[in-house]
């Protein structure tokens, strides 16, 4: 397997993290933002939706979308609940990550971090994203204040998916994480898992 992966991106990190926790290998093709490698991967049709990550199977099939890749790699492992409700609850968190969380938590970090996007980081936009981000993080806090994991009673793909951008939300996104003790305990729980590898490892 090959993973087209952007080193600095949470969407790519979540796939690398699952591979590490499963003790599985993939040939990592690094396609950093704005790099010739990313342009090449796009030009040669390796990124069907024009974005990383993409998993390339040994038979050449290409799978885009980080959460679809997690689902593909996670099947039959401890990270996918057997119970149908818990499974659906895991998916609910993963859909929410893409349609609510990522567009605020990742975007506030991204517009400050990537040079070509810095013009978007106006004081008005940063302030709006800060308020919305705190509301979004509160949704996670409401669950994690009295549960160890997001879905069901055990770790699942939902935790790996949401960990990716949440664990750097303070440092990269400028969110006030001292408001969210349940999230901080959950971050520590995931960072201590056997096989864990961090964003830049
Ligand atoms: N919904 C997609 C989003 C992927 C995405 O936005 N990837 C960004 C990095 S985080 C990317 O490849 N950007 C490069 C570009 O747009 O040129 C997923 O979860 O995989």
Short mmCIF file of C-alpha atoms and ligand atoms in Angstrom, two decimals:
data_model
loop_
_atom_site.label_atom_id
_atom_site.label_comp_id
_atom_site.label_asym_id
_atom_site.label_seq_id
_atom_site.Cartn_x
_atom_site.Cartn_y
_atom_site.Cartn_z
CA UNK A 1 0.00 0.00 0.00
CA UNK A 2 1.02 3.59 -0.64
CA UNK A 3 -0.29 6.55 1.31
CA UNK A 4 -0.16 9.98 -0.33
CA UNK A 5 0.12 12.01 2.83
CA UNK A 6 0.61 15.69 3.65
CA UNK A 7 3.02 15.79 6.61
CA UNK A 8 1.54 18.89 8.25
CA UNK A 9 -2.13 17.99 7.78
CA UNK A 10 -4.45 16.46 10.35
CA UNK A 11 -6.46 14.63 7.67
CA UNK A 12 -3.33 12.76 6.59
CA UNK A 13 -2.13 12.37 10.20
CA UNK A 14 -5.28 10.51 11.24
CA UNK A 15 -4.49 7.77 8.69
CA UNK A 16 -0.82 7.60 9.71
CA UNK A 17 -1.93 7.36 13.35
CA UNK A 18 -4.30 4.46 12.67
CA UNK A 19 -1.57 2.63 10.72
CA UNK A 20 0.82 3.13 13.67
CA UNK A 21 -1.72 1.92 16.24
CA UNK A 22 -2.45 -1.14 14.08
CA UNK A 23 1.27 -1.79 13.58
CA UNK A 24 0.75 -1.71 9.81
CA UNK A 25 3.14 -0.34 7.22
CA UNK A 26 2.47 1.69 4.12
CA UNK A 27 4.87 3.37 1.76
CA UNK A 28 4.40 7.06 2.61
CA UNK A 29 4.57 9.47 -0.32
CA UNK A 30 4.91 12.94 1.22
CA UNK A 31 2.96 15.60 -0.65
CA UNK A 32 3.37 18.78 1.39
CA UNK A 33 1.15 21.77 0.66
CA UNK A 34 2.27 23.83 -2.32
CA UNK A 35 5.09 21.36 -3.16
CA UNK A 36 6.16 19.91 -6.54
CA UNK A 37 5.33 16.43 -5.12
CA UNK A 38 1.72 17.50 -4.52
CA UNK A 39 1.47 19.01 -8.01
CA UNK A 40 2.92 15.81 -9.48
CA UNK A 41 0.48 13.58 -7.57
CA UNK A 42 -2.40 15.72 -8.87
CA UNK A 43 -1.10 15.75 -12.45
CA UNK A 44 -0.60 11.99 -12.56
CA UNK A 45 -4.13 11.36 -11.30
CA UNK A 46 -3.10 9.92 -7.94
CA UNK A 47 -5.48 12.23 -6.02
CA UNK A 48 -8.98 11.56 -7.41
CA UNK A 49 -10.56 14.49 -5.53
CA UNK A 50 -7.43 16.67 -5.81
CA UNK A 51 -6.66 16.36 -2.07
CA UNK A 52 -4.51 14.27 0.27
CA UNK A 53 -4.65 11.77 1.84
CA UNK A 54 -5.18 9.01 -0.72
CA UNK A 55 -4.52 5.33 -0.16
CA UNK A 56 -3.24 3.41 -3.20
CA UNK A 57 -3.77 -0.32 -2.94
CA UNK A 58 -1.27 -2.80 -4.35
CA UNK A 59 -3.64 -3.45 -7.29
CA UNK A 60 -3.62 0.29 -8.15
CA UNK A 61 -7.07 1.23 -6.81
CA UNK A 62 -7.15 4.67 -5.22
CA UNK A 63 -9.16 5.58 -2.12
CA UNK A 64 -9.52 9.29 -1.26
CA UNK A 65 -11.12 10.89 1.85
CA UNK A 66 -9.40 10.40 5.19
CA UNK A 67 -12.45 9.03 6.98
CA UNK A 68 -13.19 6.52 4.19
CA UNK A 69 -9.56 5.37 4.45
CA UNK A 70 -9.92 4.97 8.23
CA UNK A 71 -13.03 2.89 7.67
CA UNK A 72 -11.28 0.71 5.07
CA UNK A 73 -8.21 0.09 7.25
CA UNK A 74 -10.21 -0.24 10.46
CA UNK A 75 -12.63 -2.98 9.40
CA UNK A 76 -12.34 -6.07 11.59
CA UNK A 77 -10.15 -4.32 14.18
CA UNK A 78 -10.86 -3.12 17.72
CA UNK A 79 -11.38 0.39 16.29
CA UNK A 80 -14.75 -0.48 14.68
CA UNK A 81 -17.52 -1.42 17.13
CA UNK A 82 -19.43 -4.63 16.46
CA UNK A 83 -22.64 -3.22 17.92
CA UNK A 84 -24.67 -1.56 15.11
CA UNK A 85 -25.67 1.46 17.20
CA UNK A 86 -22.11 2.08 18.43
CA UNK A 87 -20.90 1.71 14.83
CA UNK A 88 -23.43 4.26 13.60
CA UNK A 89 -22.57 6.60 16.50
CA UNK A 90 -18.91 6.35 15.48
CA UNK A 91 -19.90 7.35 11.93
CA UNK A 92 -22.00 10.23 13.26
CA UNK A 93 -18.94 11.72 14.96
CA UNK A 94 -16.87 11.18 11.78
CA UNK A 95 -19.46 12.93 9.58
CA UNK A 96 -19.65 15.75 12.14
CA UNK A 97 -15.87 16.06 12.07
CA UNK A 98 -15.98 16.76 8.33
CA UNK A 99 -19.06 18.97 8.20
CA UNK A 100 -18.63 21.01 11.41
CA UNK A 101 -15.33 20.54 13.26
CA UNK A 102 -12.73 20.50 10.48
CA UNK A 103 -14.04 23.61 8.72
CA UNK A 104 -13.47 25.64 11.89
CA UNK A 105 -10.78 23.99 14.05
CA UNK A 106 -8.48 23.03 11.14
CA UNK A 107 -9.24 26.16 9.16
CA UNK A 108 -8.30 28.58 11.98
CA UNK A 109 -4.95 26.79 12.29
CA UNK A 110 -4.48 26.48 8.51
CA UNK A 111 -5.01 30.13 7.60
CA UNK A 112 -2.36 31.13 10.13
CA UNK A 113 0.09 28.33 9.28
CA UNK A 114 0.18 28.05 5.45
CA UNK A 115 1.79 31.10 3.76
CA UNK A 116 -0.50 30.98 0.72
CA UNK A 117 -3.59 31.17 2.97
CA UNK A 118 -2.39 33.85 5.41
CA UNK A 119 -4.31 36.62 3.62
CA UNK A 120 -7.49 34.89 4.87
CA UNK A 121 -6.48 35.34 8.51
CA UNK A 122 -8.14 38.72 9.02
CA UNK A 123 -8.94 39.78 12.61
CA UNK A 124 -12.69 39.44 11.87
CA UNK A 125 -12.33 35.89 10.48
CA UNK A 126 -10.03 34.79 13.30
CA UNK A 127 -12.42 36.14 15.90
CA UNK A 128 -15.46 34.48 14.30
CA UNK A 129 -13.63 31.14 14.00
CA UNK A 130 -12.48 31.41 17.63
CA UNK A 131 -16.04 31.74 18.92
CA UNK A 132 -17.39 29.01 16.66
CA UNK A 133 -14.47 26.75 17.54
CA UNK A 134 -15.10 27.06 21.26
CA UNK A 135 -18.75 26.08 20.65
CA UNK A 136 -17.66 23.07 18.61
CA UNK A 137 -15.10 21.96 21.19
CA UNK A 138 -17.83 22.26 23.83
CA UNK A 139 -19.82 19.59 21.94
CA UNK A 140 -16.89 17.20 22.39
CA UNK A 141 -16.42 18.32 26.00
CA UNK A 142 -20.07 17.54 26.79
CA UNK A 143 -19.46 13.94 25.73
CA UNK A 144 -15.94 13.54 27.13
CA UNK A 145 -16.61 15.10 30.53
CA UNK A 146 -18.22 11.82 31.59
CA UNK A 147 -17.16 9.29 28.94
CA UNK A 148 -13.68 8.03 28.06
CA UNK A 149 -14.43 7.72 24.33
CA UNK A 150 -16.66 9.43 21.78
CA UNK A 151 -18.79 6.48 20.62
CA UNK A 152 -19.89 3.43 22.60
CA UNK A 153 -17.75 2.24 25.49
CA UNK A 154 -14.39 1.81 23.77
CA UNK A 155 -11.96 3.60 21.50
CA UNK A 156 -13.08 3.74 17.87
CA UNK A 157 -12.20 5.41 14.58
CA UNK A 158 -14.18 8.43 15.80
CA UNK A 159 -11.54 9.10 18.45
CA UNK A 160 -8.66 8.81 15.99
CA UNK A 161 -10.47 10.97 13.46
CA UNK A 162 -11.25 13.78 15.91
CA UNK A 163 -7.94 13.57 17.73
CA UNK A 164 -6.09 14.70 14.58
CA UNK A 165 -7.06 18.38 14.60
CA UNK A 166 -8.21 18.60 18.22
CA UNK A 167 -4.86 17.76 19.81
CA UNK A 168 -3.21 20.79 18.17
CA UNK A 169 -6.22 23.10 18.48
CA UNK A 170 -4.57 25.10 21.27
CA UNK A 171 -1.05 25.35 19.92
CA UNK A 172 -1.85 25.74 16.21
CA UNK A 173 -5.39 27.09 16.26
CA UNK A 174 -5.13 29.39 19.28
CA UNK A 175 -8.19 27.92 21.03
CA UNK A 176 -8.36 28.11 24.83
CA UNK A 177 -8.07 24.43 25.73
CA UNK A 178 -8.07 25.13 29.48
CA UNK A 179 -11.87 25.31 29.14
CA UNK A 180 -12.05 21.64 28.15
CA UNK A 181 -10.67 19.30 30.85
CA UNK A 182 -12.52 16.26 29.46
CA UNK A 183 -10.93 16.79 26.02
CA UNK A 184 -7.50 17.20 27.62
CA UNK A 185 -7.87 13.88 29.51
CA UNK A 186 -8.97 12.20 26.26
CA UNK A 187 -5.97 13.65 24.37
CA UNK A 188 -3.63 12.26 27.06
CA UNK A 189 -5.39 8.86 26.85
CA UNK A 190 -4.84 8.65 23.08
CA UNK A 191 -1.25 9.94 23.18
CA UNK A 192 -0.42 7.14 25.65
CA UNK A 193 -1.72 4.29 23.44
CA UNK A 194 0.82 1.59 22.50
CA UNK A 195 2.25 2.28 19.04
CA UNK A 196 1.21 5.96 19.10
CA UNK A 197 3.12 8.23 16.72
CA UNK A 198 2.73 12.01 16.79
CA UNK A 199 2.01 14.41 13.92
CA UNK A 200 5.66 15.10 13.14
CA UNK A 201 7.08 11.62 13.91
N1 LIG B 1 -12.29 15.75 3.12
C1 LIG B 1 -10.92 15.48 2.78
C2 LIG B 1 -10.15 16.78 2.91
C3 LIG B 1 -8.72 16.61 2.44
C4 LIG B 1 -8.01 17.94 2.35
O1 LIG B 1 -8.61 19.03 2.48
N2 LIG B 1 -6.70 17.87 2.12
C5 LIG B 1 -5.90 19.05 2.03
C6 LIG B 1 -4.88 19.05 3.17
S1 LIG B 1 -5.69 19.01 4.73
C7 LIG B 1 -5.17 19.07 0.71
O2 LIG B 1 -4.85 18.05 0.14
N3 LIG B 1 -4.87 20.28 0.21
C8 LIG B 1 -4.06 20.44 -0.97
C9 LIG B 1 -4.73 21.26 -2.03
O3 LIG B 1 -5.93 21.56 -1.89
O4 LIG B 1 -4.03 21.59 -3.00
C10 LIG B 1 -10.34 14.38 3.66
O5 LIG B 1 -10.81 14.24 4.81
O6 LIG B 1 -9.47 13.63 3.22
#
